[in-house]
Coordinates of C-alpha atoms and ligand atoms in Angstrom, one line a residue:
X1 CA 6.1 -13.5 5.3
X2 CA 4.0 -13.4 8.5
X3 CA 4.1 -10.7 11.3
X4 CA 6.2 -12.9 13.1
X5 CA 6.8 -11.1 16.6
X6 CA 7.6 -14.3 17.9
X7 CA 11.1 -13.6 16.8
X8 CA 11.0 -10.3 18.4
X9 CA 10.6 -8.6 15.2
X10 CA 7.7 -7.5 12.8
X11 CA 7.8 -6.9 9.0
X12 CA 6.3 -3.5 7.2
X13 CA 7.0 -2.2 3.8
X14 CA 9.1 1.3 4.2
X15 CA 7.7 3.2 0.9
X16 CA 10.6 6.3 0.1
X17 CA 9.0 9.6 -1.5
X18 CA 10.8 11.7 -3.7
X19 CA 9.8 14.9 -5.1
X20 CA 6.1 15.1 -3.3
X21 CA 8.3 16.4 -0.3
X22 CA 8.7 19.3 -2.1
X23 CA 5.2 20.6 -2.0
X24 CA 5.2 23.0 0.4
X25 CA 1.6 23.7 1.5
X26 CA -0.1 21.1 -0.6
X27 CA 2.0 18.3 0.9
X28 CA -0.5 17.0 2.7
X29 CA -2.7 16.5 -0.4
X30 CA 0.0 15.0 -1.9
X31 CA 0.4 12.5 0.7
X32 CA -3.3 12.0 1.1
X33 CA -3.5 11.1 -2.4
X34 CA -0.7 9.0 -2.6
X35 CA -1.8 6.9 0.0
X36 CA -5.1 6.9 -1.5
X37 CA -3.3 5.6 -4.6
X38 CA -1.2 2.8 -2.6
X39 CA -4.4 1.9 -0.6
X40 CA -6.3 0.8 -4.1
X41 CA -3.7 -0.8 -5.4
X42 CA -3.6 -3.6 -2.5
X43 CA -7.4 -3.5 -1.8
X44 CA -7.4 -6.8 -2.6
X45 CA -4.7 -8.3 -1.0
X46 CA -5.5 -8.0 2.9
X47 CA -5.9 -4.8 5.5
X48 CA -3.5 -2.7 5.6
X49 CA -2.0 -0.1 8.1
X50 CA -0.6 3.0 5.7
X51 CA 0.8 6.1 7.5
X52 CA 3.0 8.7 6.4
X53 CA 5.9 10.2 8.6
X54 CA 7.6 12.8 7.3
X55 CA 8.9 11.6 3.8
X56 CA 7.9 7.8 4.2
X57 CA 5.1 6.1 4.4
X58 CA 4.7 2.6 6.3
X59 CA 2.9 -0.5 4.8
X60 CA 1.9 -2.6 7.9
X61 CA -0.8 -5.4 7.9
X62 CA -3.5 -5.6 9.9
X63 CA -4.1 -9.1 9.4
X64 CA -2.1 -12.4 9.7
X65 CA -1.4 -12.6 5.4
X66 CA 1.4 -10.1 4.3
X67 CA 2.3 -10.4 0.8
X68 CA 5.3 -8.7 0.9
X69 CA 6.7 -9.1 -2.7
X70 CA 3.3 -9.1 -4.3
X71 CA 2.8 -5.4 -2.6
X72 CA 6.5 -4.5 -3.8
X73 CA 6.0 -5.3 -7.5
X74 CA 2.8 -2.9 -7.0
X75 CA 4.3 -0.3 -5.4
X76 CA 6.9 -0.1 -7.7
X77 CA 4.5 1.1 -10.7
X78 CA 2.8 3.5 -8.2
X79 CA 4.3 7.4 -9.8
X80 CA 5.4 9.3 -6.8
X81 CA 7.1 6.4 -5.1
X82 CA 11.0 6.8 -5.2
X83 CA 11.8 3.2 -3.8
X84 CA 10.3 0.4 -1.2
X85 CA 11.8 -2.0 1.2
X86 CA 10.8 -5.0 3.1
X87 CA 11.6 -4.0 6.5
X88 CA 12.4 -5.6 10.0
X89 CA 11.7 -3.7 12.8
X90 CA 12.3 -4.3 16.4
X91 CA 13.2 -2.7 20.0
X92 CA 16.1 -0.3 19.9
X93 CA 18.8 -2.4 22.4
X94 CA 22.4 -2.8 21.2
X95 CA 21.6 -6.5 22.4
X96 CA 18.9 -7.1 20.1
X97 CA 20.1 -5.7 17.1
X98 CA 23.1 -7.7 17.2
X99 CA 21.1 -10.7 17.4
X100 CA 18.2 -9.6 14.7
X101 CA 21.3 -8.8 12.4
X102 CA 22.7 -12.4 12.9
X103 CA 19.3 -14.0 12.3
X104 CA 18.8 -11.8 9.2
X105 CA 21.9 -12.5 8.0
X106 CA 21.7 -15.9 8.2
X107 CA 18.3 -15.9 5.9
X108 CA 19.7 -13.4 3.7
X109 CA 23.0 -14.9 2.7
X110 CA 21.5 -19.1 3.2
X111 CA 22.7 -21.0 -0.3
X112 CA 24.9 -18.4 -1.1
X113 CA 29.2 -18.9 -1.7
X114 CA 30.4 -15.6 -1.5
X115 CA 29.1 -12.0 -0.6
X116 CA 30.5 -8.8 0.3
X117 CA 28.6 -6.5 2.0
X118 CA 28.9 -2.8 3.9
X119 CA 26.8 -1.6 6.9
X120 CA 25.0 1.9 6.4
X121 CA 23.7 3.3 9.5
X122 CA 21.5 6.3 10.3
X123 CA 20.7 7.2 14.0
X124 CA 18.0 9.5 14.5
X125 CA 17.5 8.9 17.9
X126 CA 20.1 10.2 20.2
X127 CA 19.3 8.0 23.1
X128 CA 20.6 5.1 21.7
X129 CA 24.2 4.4 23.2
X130 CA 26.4 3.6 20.4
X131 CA 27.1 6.1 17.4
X132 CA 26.2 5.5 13.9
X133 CA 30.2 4.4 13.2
X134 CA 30.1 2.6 16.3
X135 CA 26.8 0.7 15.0
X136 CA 28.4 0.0 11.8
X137 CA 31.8 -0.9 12.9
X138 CA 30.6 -3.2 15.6
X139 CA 28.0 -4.9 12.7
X140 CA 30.5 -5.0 10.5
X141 CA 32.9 -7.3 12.8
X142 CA 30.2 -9.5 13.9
X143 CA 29.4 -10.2 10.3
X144 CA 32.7 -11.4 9.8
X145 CA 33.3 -13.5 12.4
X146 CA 30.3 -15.3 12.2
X147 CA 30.4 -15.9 8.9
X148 CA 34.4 -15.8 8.0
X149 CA 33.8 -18.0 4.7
X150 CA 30.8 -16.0 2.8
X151 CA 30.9 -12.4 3.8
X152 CA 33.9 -10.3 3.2
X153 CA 33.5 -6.4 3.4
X154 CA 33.0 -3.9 0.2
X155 CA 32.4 -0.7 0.8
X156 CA 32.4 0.6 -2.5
X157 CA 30.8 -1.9 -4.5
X158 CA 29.3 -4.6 -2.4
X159 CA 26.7 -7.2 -3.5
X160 CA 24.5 -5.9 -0.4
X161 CA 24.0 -3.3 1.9
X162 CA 22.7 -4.2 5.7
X163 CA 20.7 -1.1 6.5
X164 CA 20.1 -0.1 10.2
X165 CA 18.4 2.9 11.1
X166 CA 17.9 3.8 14.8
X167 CA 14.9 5.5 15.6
X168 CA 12.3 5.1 18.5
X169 CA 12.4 0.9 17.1
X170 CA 15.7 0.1 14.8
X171 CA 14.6 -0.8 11.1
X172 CA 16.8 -3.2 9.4
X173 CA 16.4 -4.1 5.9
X174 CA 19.2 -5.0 2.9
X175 CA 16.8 -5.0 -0.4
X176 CA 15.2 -2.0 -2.2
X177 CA 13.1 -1.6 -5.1
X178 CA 13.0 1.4 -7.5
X179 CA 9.5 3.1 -8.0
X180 CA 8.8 5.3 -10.5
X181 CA 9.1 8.5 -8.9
X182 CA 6.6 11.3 -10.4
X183 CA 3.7 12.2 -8.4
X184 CA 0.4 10.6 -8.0
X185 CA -1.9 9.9 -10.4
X186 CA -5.1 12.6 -9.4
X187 CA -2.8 15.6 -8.8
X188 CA -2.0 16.8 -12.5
X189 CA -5.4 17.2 -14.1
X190 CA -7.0 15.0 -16.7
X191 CA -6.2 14.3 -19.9
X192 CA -7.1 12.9 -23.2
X193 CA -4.5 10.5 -24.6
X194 CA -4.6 9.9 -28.7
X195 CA -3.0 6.2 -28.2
X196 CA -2.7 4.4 -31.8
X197 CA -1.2 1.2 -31.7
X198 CA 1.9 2.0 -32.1
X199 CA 5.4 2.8 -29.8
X200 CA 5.2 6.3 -28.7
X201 CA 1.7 7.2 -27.7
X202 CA 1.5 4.7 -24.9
X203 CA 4.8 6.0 -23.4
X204 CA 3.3 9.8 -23.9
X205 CA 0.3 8.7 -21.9
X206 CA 2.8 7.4 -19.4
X207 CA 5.0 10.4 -18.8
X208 CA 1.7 12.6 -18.5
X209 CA 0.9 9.9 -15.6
X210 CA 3.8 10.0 -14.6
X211 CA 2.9 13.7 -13.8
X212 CA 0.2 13.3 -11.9
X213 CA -2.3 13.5 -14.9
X214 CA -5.5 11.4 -15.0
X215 CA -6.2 9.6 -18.0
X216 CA -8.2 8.5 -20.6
X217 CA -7.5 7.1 -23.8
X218 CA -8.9 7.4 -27.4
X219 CA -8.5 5.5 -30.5
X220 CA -9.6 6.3 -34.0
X221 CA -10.6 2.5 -35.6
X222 CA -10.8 2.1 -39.0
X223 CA -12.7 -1.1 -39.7
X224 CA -12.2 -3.4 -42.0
X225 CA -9.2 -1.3 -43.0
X226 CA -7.9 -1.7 -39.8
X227 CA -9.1 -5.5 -38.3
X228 CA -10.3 -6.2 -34.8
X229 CA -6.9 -7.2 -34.4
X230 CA -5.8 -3.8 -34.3
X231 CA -8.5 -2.5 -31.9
X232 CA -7.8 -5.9 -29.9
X233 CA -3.8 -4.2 -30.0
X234 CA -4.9 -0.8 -28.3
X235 CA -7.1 -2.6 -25.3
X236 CA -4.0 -4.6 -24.6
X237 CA -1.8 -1.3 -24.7
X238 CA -4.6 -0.1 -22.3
X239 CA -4.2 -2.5 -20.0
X240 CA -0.8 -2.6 -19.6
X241 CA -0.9 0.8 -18.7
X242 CA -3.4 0.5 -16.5
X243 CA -0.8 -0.7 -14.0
X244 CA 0.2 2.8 -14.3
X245 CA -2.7 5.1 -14.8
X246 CA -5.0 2.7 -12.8
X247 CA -8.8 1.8 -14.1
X248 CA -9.7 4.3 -16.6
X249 CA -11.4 4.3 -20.1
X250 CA -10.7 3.7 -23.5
X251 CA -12.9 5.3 -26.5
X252 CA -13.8 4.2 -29.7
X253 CA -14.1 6.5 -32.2
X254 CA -15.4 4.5 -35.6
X255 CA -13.0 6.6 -38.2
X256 CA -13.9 4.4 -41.3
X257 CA -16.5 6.6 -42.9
X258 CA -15.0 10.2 -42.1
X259 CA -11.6 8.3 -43.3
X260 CA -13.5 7.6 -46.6
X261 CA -15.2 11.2 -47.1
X262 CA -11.7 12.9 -46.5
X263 CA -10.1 10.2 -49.2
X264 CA -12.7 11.4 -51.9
X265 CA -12.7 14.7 -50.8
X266 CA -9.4 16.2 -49.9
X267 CA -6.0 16.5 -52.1
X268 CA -4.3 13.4 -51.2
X269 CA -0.7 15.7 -50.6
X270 CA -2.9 17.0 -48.0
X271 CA -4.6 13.5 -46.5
X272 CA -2.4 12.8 -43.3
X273 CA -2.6 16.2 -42.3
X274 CA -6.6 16.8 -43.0
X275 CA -6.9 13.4 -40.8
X276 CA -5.2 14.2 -37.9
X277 CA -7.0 17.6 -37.8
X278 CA -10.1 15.8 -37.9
X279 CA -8.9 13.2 -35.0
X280 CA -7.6 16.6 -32.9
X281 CA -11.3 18.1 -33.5
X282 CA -12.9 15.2 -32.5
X283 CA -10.6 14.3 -29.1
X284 CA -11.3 17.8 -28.4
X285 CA -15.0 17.7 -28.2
X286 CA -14.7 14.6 -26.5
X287 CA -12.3 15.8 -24.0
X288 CA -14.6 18.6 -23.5
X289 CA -17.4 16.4 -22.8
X290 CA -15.6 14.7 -20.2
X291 CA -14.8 17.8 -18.5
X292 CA -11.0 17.3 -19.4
X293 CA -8.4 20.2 -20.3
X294 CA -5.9 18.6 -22.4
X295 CA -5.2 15.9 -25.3
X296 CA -1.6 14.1 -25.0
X297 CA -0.3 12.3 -28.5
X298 CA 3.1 10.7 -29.1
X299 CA 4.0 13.3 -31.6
X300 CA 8.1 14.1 -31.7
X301 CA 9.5 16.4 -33.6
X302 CA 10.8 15.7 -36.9
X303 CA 10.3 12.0 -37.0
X304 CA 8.0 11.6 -39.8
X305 CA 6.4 14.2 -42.2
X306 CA 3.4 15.1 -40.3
X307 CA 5.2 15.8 -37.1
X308 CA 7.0 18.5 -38.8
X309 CA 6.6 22.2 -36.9
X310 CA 4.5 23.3 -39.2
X311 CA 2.2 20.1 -39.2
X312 CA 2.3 20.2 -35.8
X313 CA 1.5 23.7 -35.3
X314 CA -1.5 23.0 -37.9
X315 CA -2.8 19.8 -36.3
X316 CA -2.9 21.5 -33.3
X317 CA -4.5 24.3 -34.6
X318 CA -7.7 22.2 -35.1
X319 CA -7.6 21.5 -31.2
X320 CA -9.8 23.2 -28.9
X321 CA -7.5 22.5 -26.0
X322 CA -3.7 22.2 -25.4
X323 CA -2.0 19.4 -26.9
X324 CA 0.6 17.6 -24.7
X325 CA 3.2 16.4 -26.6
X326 CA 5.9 15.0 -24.0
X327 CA 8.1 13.0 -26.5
X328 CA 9.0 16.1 -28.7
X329 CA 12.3 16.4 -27.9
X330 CA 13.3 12.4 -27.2
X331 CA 14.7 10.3 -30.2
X332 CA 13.5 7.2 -31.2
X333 CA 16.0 5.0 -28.9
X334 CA 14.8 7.1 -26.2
X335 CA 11.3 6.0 -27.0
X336 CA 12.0 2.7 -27.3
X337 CA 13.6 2.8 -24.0
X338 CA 11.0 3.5 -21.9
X339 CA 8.3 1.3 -24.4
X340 CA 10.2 -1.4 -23.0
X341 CA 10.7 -0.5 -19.4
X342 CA 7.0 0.9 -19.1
X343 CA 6.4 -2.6 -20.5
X344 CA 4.4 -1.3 -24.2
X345 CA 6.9 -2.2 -26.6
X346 CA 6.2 -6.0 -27.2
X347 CA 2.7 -5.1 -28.1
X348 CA 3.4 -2.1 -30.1
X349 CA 5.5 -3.9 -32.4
X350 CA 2.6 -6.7 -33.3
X351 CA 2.5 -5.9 -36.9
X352 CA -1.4 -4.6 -36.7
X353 CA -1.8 -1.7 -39.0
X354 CA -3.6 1.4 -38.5
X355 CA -5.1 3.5 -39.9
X356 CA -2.4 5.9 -40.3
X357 CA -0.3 3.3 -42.7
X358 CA -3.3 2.6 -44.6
X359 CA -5.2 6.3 -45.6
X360 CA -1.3 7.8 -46.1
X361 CA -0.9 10.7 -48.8
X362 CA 1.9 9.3 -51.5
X363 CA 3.8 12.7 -51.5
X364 CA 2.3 14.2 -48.3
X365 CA 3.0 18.2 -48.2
X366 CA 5.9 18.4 -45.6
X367 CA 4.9 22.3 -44.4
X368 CA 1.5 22.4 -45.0
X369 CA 0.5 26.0 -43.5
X370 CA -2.9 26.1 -41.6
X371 CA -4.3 28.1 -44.9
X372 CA -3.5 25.4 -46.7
X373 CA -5.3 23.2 -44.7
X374 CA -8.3 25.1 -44.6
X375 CA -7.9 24.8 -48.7
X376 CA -7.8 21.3 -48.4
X377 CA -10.9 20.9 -46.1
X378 CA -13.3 23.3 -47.7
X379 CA -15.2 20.7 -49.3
X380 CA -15.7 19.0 -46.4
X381 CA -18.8 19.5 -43.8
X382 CA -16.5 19.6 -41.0
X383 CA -19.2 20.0 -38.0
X384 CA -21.1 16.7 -39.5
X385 CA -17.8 14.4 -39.2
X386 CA -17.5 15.5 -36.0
X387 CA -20.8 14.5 -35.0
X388 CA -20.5 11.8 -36.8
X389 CA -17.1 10.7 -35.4
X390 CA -19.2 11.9 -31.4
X391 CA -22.1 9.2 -32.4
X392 CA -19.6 6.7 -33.1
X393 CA -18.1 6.7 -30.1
X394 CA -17.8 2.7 -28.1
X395 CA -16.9 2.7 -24.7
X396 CA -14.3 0.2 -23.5
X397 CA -14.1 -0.1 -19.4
X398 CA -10.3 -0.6 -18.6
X399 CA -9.7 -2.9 -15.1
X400 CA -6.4 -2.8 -13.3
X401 CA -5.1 -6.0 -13.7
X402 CA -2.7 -6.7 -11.6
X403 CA -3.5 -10.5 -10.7
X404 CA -2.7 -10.9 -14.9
X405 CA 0.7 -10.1 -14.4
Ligands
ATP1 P1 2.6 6.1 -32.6 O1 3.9 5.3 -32.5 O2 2.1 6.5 -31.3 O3 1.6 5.4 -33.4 P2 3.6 7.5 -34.8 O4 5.0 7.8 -34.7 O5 3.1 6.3 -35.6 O6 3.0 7.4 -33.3 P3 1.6 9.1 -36.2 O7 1.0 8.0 -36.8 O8 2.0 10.3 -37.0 O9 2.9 8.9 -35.3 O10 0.7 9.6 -35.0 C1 1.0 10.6 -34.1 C2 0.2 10.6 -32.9 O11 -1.2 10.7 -33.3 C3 0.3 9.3 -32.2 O12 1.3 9.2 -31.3 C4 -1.1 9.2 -31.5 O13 -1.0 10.0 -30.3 C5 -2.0 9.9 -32.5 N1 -2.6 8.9 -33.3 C6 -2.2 8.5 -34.6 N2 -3.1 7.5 -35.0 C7 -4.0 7.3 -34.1 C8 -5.2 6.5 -34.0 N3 -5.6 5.6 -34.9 N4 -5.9 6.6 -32.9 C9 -5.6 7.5 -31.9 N5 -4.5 8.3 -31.9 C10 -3.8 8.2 -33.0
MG2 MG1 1.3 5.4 -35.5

């Protein structure tokens, strides 16, 4: 995968950018951060070269080592990245395109029986003597008569696509991979993700990021009700999405003995509720000690009996700061959709319990009104479980990891 200009071409990574362009006067800010973004992510992998030019930016090495699929699989989790290539680029000359073409075909199609294939062109520079038709046309023959027995044309539904754009050099490429899209992560804010161990929270952290948001992530661990294993569960979750949301932290609230004063304490129809309330107050006064403006949770509408409207309303209520809930309107499949293509949902299934399956209300109240859950809690000394729940707190460093992968 060296620069190999002994062949008369070099290789760079073409990165596509989606909605970013849109920006108007805060492109630039955009694009600074998103480089920013792609240049941490392959800080350990060599010197690079990254520019932007209009909506692309260019991946070029500065030394001899170029990584090429190792930098693709890392773009490709980078939000505001639409798609990458591996890209050859050479001197615009009808001559030496058609011979680049025939040396890239050859590598591209070696081993292989049968392919069918189409030529896209795109000439941006008018100079060049031959038309975009004329380019493809004239590709497309040479194809086939160099290689009558493999390639046959498709142009509807081929197995690849020989790209050539013609600019000030000619960039030819035939492979793409999809990013996430979204925009960068350091453009949306910060945020507080609530991430249990189970399916939905780590995907709500990821479509916040996905937004541009900057995370960190709570958990609320219950011990010995809930074992290390459980904790162990959430750090893992964390990781994985640190391929996403990039280092970050992860805080540990120890819930046991707040957990125990609301069981003795509080009706039990009106436990789950009570708890989550006390959760929301104390990510909130953590949030605001981190200087953040929002909490995320995996809440969606309807699917259980505390993520009813009106035990959402009330669990919110207890919150400080707005609650992000980006899974309210998506069903379960839905969910479980993204869990697996974010990469969460092996984890999340590990049959760890928390704390939420073990402290559960037997009949809990399905509308509980914010007066009743005011009722519920006034034997409690609210502001002294949050402290409590503040003093508890465990810190838990989260590294990128992308030479675990
Ligand atoms: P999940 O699949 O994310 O666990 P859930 O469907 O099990 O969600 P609940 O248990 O009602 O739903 O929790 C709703 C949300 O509250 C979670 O998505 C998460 O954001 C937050 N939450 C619940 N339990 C915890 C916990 N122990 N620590 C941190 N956040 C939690
Ligand atoms: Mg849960």
């Amino acid at each position: 995968m060296q620069e190999n200009l002994s062949n008369g071409y070099e290789e760079i990574i073409l990165v596509r950018i989606g909605e970013i362009a849109l920006k108007g006067a805060n492109r630039s800010k955009f694009y600074n951060q998103l480089i920013g973004n792609i240049r941490y992510r392959l800080r350990d992998l060599g010197r690079f070269d990254i520019r932007q030019s209009h909506t692309r930016i260019w991946i070029k090495p500065k030394n001899e080592i170029f990584p090429a699929q190792e930098i693709l699989k890392r773009v490709s989790k980078i939000f505001g990245i639409v798609s990458a290539s591996l890209v050859r680029t050479f001197v615009a000359e009808p001559r030496i395109l058609r011979e680049q073409l025939l040396d890239y075909a050859n590598e591209v199609i070696s081993g292989k029986d049968k392919l069918s294939f189409k030529i896209e062109t795109r000439r941006v520079n008018k100079n060049f003597p031959l038309s975009s038709y004329e380019v493809s046309s004239a590709a497309g023959s040479l194809l086939l008569e160099k290689f009558p027995t493999v390639l046959t044309v498709d142009v509807h539904n081929p197995d690849l696509v020989f790209s050539i754009e013609i600019r000030e050099k000619i960039y030819l490429f035939s492979d793409k991979i999809d990013g996430p899209k979204g925009l960068p992560v350091g453009m949306g804010g910060k945020g507080l993700a609530l991430l249990s161990g189970g399916i939905d929270s780590p995907v709500a952290a990821w479509l916040m990021a996905s937004r541009g948001m900057m995370l960190d992530t709570v958990y609320f661990h219950t011990p010995p009700y809930t074992s290390s294993r459980a904790l162990d569960k959430v750090i893992r979750l964390s990781q994985i999405l640190s391929r996403y949301l990039g280092n970050h932290r992860l805080y540990i609230v120890n819930f046991t003995d707040i957990q125990l004063e609301l069981n003795d304490n509080c009706r039990n129809d009106m436990l789950t509720i009570v708890m989550r309330r006390m959760m929301m107050r104390i990510a909130s006064r953590l949030a605001s000690q981190l200087g953040f403006k929002s909490l995320i949770t995996g809440e969606s509408l309807g699917q259980v009996a505390s993520q009813t409207l009106e035990a959402l309303i009330t669990t919110e209520k207890a919150s400080e700061h707005i609650v992000f809930r980006p899974l309210i309107g998506l069903d379960k499949d839905e969910i479980t959709r993204l869990s697996r293509q974010i990469g969460t949902y092996e984890t999340s299934i590990e049959p760890y319990e928390d704390c939420c399956t073990v402290f559960v209300s037997r009949h809990p109240k399905t509308f509980p009104s914010v007066e009743d859950a005011k009722w519920a809690e006034q034997d409690l000394d609210i502001n002294h479980l949050i402290t409590r729940g503040l003093e508890s707190v465990t810190t838990q460093e989260i590294f990128l990891r992308d030479h675990l992968d």
